Amino acid sequence: MPEIDQPEAPEPSLPETPQTETATMPAVEEAFEEIDVDAPLVGIIMGSKSDKPTMQKAGEALHDAGIRYEVRVMSAHRDPEMVREYCHNAKMRGLRVIIAGAGMSAALPGVAAAHTDLPVIGVPVSGKNLGGLDALLSAVQMPPGVPVGCVAIDGAKNAGLLAARIINC
Ligand code: RP5
């Protein structure tokens, strides 16, 4: 095929950037650097590593809903200071919901709710004794003023789905 001579295109001229815009760019970049777009929206906490197989279902539900989450092991009784600090800072860090799972009458959901005004969803984890009834009562029978939403014993999947609904409201 014969080559067709193209008329030489004129050099594209860049629009002049106003001085003010150039001057403010570093400030804008700095502001954007401070926004962590990957920050988690849900904190999944649990009283022991032994709760992980049960609590994993909450993470799977959030993953399927496209909601970022983080997972931490902290016991209301063994690490009370860590729980206090985590829940106290949760809202400021951008978390919107806390899912707290614990077995026995470990009280993690209630202790979490005592240190944050974020919605706390309790997951009673079944243990070797009492089939999880102890954990269920410790989450569901909270005294007035310290609300904990409680799903079924080992109901971590519903906790994840409920957290997703709260976030998508
Ligand atoms: C609770 O005690 C935990 O949430 C766990 O379900 C239960 C037993 O903990 P481990 O002895 O397995 O660490 O605090």
Short mmCIF file of C-alpha atoms and ligand atoms in Angstrom, two decimals:
data_model
loop_
_atom_site.label_atom_id
_atom_site.label_comp_id
_atom_site.label_asym_id
_atom_site.label_seq_id
_atom_site.Cartn_x
_atom_site.Cartn_y
_atom_site.Cartn_z
CA MET A 1 0.00 0.00 0.00
CA PRO A 2 1.41 3.40 -0.95
CA GLU A 3 2.38 5.58 1.92
CA ILE A 4 0.28 8.71 2.22
CA ASP A 5 2.15 11.78 3.24
CA GLN A 6 0.56 13.16 6.36
CA PRO A 7 0.77 16.91 6.85
CA GLU A 8 3.05 17.56 9.78
CA ALA A 9 0.94 18.00 12.93
CA PRO A 10 1.63 21.18 14.83
CA GLU A 11 3.46 20.76 18.17
CA PRO A 12 0.72 20.44 20.82
CA SER A 13 0.91 23.40 23.07
CA LEU A 14 0.29 22.83 26.77
CA PRO A 15 -2.15 25.19 28.40
CA GLU A 16 -0.46 27.56 30.71
CA THR A 17 -0.73 26.37 34.30
CA PRO A 18 -1.70 29.20 36.59
CA GLN A 19 0.97 29.87 39.17
CA THR A 20 -1.47 29.55 42.03
CA GLU A 21 -2.45 25.96 41.08
CA THR A 22 1.18 24.89 40.91
CA ALA A 23 1.81 26.50 44.24
CA THR A 24 -1.02 24.64 45.98
CA MET A 25 -0.32 21.17 44.52
CA PRO A 26 2.04 20.00 47.29
CA ALA A 27 -0.58 20.91 49.87
CA VAL A 28 -3.24 18.91 48.00
CA GLU A 29 -0.92 15.91 47.64
CA GLU A 30 -0.12 16.11 51.32
CA ALA A 31 -3.82 16.12 52.21
CA PHE A 32 -4.47 13.09 50.02
CA GLU A 33 -1.57 11.22 51.56
CA GLU A 34 -3.32 11.52 54.89
CA ILE A 35 -6.47 9.84 53.59
CA ASP A 36 -5.95 6.09 53.84
CA VAL A 37 -8.30 4.78 51.18
CA ASP A 38 -7.56 1.22 52.26
CA ALA A 39 -8.53 1.80 55.89
CA PRO A 40 -10.73 -0.99 57.27
CA LEU A 41 -14.36 -0.25 58.08
CA VAL A 42 -15.01 -3.20 60.37
CA GLY A 43 -12.92 -4.43 63.26
CA ILE A 44 -13.30 -8.12 64.05
CA ILE A 45 -12.01 -8.81 67.52
CA MET A 46 -12.02 -12.06 69.44
CA GLY A 47 -10.97 -13.26 72.86
CA SER A 48 -8.60 -15.99 71.77
CA LYS A 49 -6.86 -17.51 68.78
CA SER A 50 -9.07 -20.51 69.41
CA ASP A 51 -12.06 -18.41 68.27
CA LYS A 52 -10.58 -17.88 64.79
CA PRO A 53 -12.19 -20.81 62.97
CA THR A 54 -15.61 -19.59 64.12
CA MET A 55 -14.97 -15.88 63.55
CA GLN A 56 -13.49 -16.40 60.10
CA LYS A 57 -17.03 -16.57 58.67
CA ALA A 58 -17.58 -12.92 59.58
CA GLY A 59 -14.52 -12.00 57.54
CA GLU A 60 -15.70 -14.11 54.61
CA ALA A 61 -19.10 -12.38 54.60
CA LEU A 62 -17.44 -8.96 54.64
CA HIS A 63 -15.02 -9.98 51.92
CA ASP A 64 -17.93 -11.12 49.73
CA ALA A 65 -19.65 -7.77 50.36
CA GLY A 66 -16.47 -5.93 49.36
CA ILE A 67 -16.02 -4.38 52.79
CA ARG A 68 -12.55 -3.93 54.25
CA TYR A 69 -11.98 -5.33 57.71
CA GLU A 70 -9.21 -6.08 60.15
CA VAL A 71 -8.85 -8.92 62.63
CA ARG A 72 -7.37 -8.69 66.14
CA VAL A 73 -7.13 -11.13 69.02
CA MET A 74 -7.62 -9.47 72.40
CA SER A 75 -9.26 -10.75 75.52
CA ALA A 76 -11.40 -8.61 77.78
CA HIS A 77 -9.86 -10.37 80.77
CA ARG A 78 -6.34 -11.18 79.64
CA ASP A 79 -5.65 -7.90 77.77
CA PRO A 80 -8.11 -5.40 79.24
CA GLU A 81 -5.92 -2.40 78.46
CA MET A 82 -5.53 -3.42 74.80
CA VAL A 83 -9.30 -3.80 74.42
CA ARG A 84 -9.91 -0.40 75.99
CA GLU A 85 -7.40 1.33 73.73
CA TYR A 86 -8.55 -0.43 70.55
CA CYS A 87 -12.23 0.34 71.11
CA HIS A 88 -11.57 3.86 72.31
CA ASN A 89 -9.63 4.69 69.11
CA ALA A 90 -11.78 2.65 66.70
CA LYS A 91 -14.04 5.47 65.49
CA MET A 92 -11.16 7.90 65.08
CA ARG A 93 -9.35 5.29 62.96
CA GLY A 94 -12.33 5.10 60.60
CA LEU A 95 -13.94 1.89 61.80
CA ARG A 96 -17.75 1.91 61.53
CA VAL A 97 -18.67 -1.37 63.23
CA ILE A 98 -16.99 -3.72 65.69
CA ILE A 99 -17.72 -7.43 65.64
CA ALA A 100 -16.68 -9.02 68.92
CA GLY A 101 -16.58 -12.78 69.38
CA ALA A 102 -15.82 -14.63 72.57
CA GLY A 103 -16.48 -17.92 74.25
CA MET A 104 -17.37 -18.73 77.87
CA SER A 105 -18.69 -15.73 79.77
CA ALA A 106 -15.79 -13.68 78.45
CA ALA A 107 -17.73 -10.43 78.12
CA LEU A 108 -15.69 -9.06 75.21
CA PRO A 109 -18.71 -7.66 73.31
CA GLY A 110 -19.94 -5.79 76.38
CA VAL A 111 -16.51 -4.48 77.29
CA ALA A 112 -16.04 -3.30 73.70
CA ALA A 113 -19.39 -1.49 73.80
CA ALA A 114 -18.36 0.17 77.05
CA HIS A 115 -15.40 1.82 75.30
CA THR A 116 -16.94 2.95 72.00
CA ASP A 117 -20.18 4.36 70.67
CA LEU A 118 -19.82 2.41 67.43
CA PRO A 119 -22.30 -0.41 66.87
CA VAL A 120 -20.95 -3.60 68.45
CA ILE A 121 -22.15 -6.97 67.20
CA GLY A 122 -21.49 -9.79 69.63
CA VAL A 123 -20.83 -13.34 68.50
CA PRO A 124 -21.19 -15.90 71.28
CA VAL A 125 -18.66 -18.63 70.57
CA SER A 126 -19.55 -22.15 71.67
CA GLY A 127 -17.07 -23.80 73.99
CA LYS A 128 -16.54 -27.21 75.52
CA ASN A 129 -19.06 -26.58 78.29
CA LEU A 130 -22.62 -25.28 78.21
CA GLY A 131 -22.69 -25.23 74.40
CA GLY A 132 -22.11 -21.49 74.25
CA LEU A 133 -25.07 -20.57 76.46
CA ASP A 134 -22.70 -18.78 78.84
CA ALA A 135 -21.28 -16.67 75.99
CA LEU A 136 -24.76 -16.01 74.61
CA LEU A 137 -26.01 -14.66 77.92
CA SER A 138 -22.92 -12.51 78.48
CA ALA A 139 -23.52 -10.78 75.13
CA VAL A 140 -27.29 -10.67 74.94
CA GLN A 141 -28.06 -9.78 78.54
CA MET A 142 -26.30 -6.44 78.61
CA PRO A 143 -27.57 -3.94 81.13
CA PRO A 144 -29.39 -0.85 79.82
CA GLY A 145 -27.09 1.84 78.44
CA VAL A 146 -24.44 -0.43 76.95
CA PRO A 147 -25.97 -1.86 73.77
CA VAL A 148 -24.64 -5.00 72.11
CA GLY A 149 -26.38 -6.47 69.08
CA CYS A 150 -26.08 -10.22 69.40
CA VAL A 151 -26.25 -12.90 66.71
CA ALA A 152 -26.72 -16.64 67.24
CA ILE A 153 -24.18 -18.87 68.96
CA ASP A 154 -21.36 -19.25 66.41
CA GLY A 155 -23.32 -16.90 64.12
CA ALA A 156 -20.28 -15.07 62.78
CA LYS A 157 -21.55 -15.15 59.20
CA ASN A 158 -24.64 -13.17 60.19
CA ALA A 159 -22.45 -10.76 62.15
CA GLY A 160 -20.51 -10.05 58.95
CA LEU A 161 -23.70 -9.68 56.90
CA LEU A 162 -25.25 -7.39 59.51
CA ALA A 163 -22.13 -5.22 59.65
CA ALA A 164 -22.28 -4.92 55.85
CA ARG A 165 -25.92 -3.82 56.04
CA ILE A 166 -25.12 -1.22 58.69
CA ILE A 167 -22.33 0.17 56.53
CA ASN A 168 -24.41 0.18 53.36
CA CYS A 169 -27.41 1.92 55.00
C1 RP5 B 1 -12.54 -16.68 75.84
O1 RP5 B 1 -12.23 -17.88 76.43
C2 RP5 B 1 -12.15 -16.81 74.40
O2 RP5 B 1 -12.96 -16.00 73.62
C3 RP5 B 1 -12.31 -18.26 74.09
O3 RP5 B 1 -13.51 -18.55 73.41
C4 RP5 B 1 -12.34 -18.91 75.47
C5 RP5 B 1 -11.22 -19.90 75.68
O4 RP5 B 1 -9.99 -19.27 75.37
P1 RP5 B 1 -8.66 -20.13 75.18
O5 RP5 B 1 -8.43 -20.82 76.49
O6 RP5 B 1 -8.93 -21.10 74.05
O7 RP5 B 1 -7.59 -19.14 74.84
O8 RP5 B 1 -11.83 -15.64 76.43
#
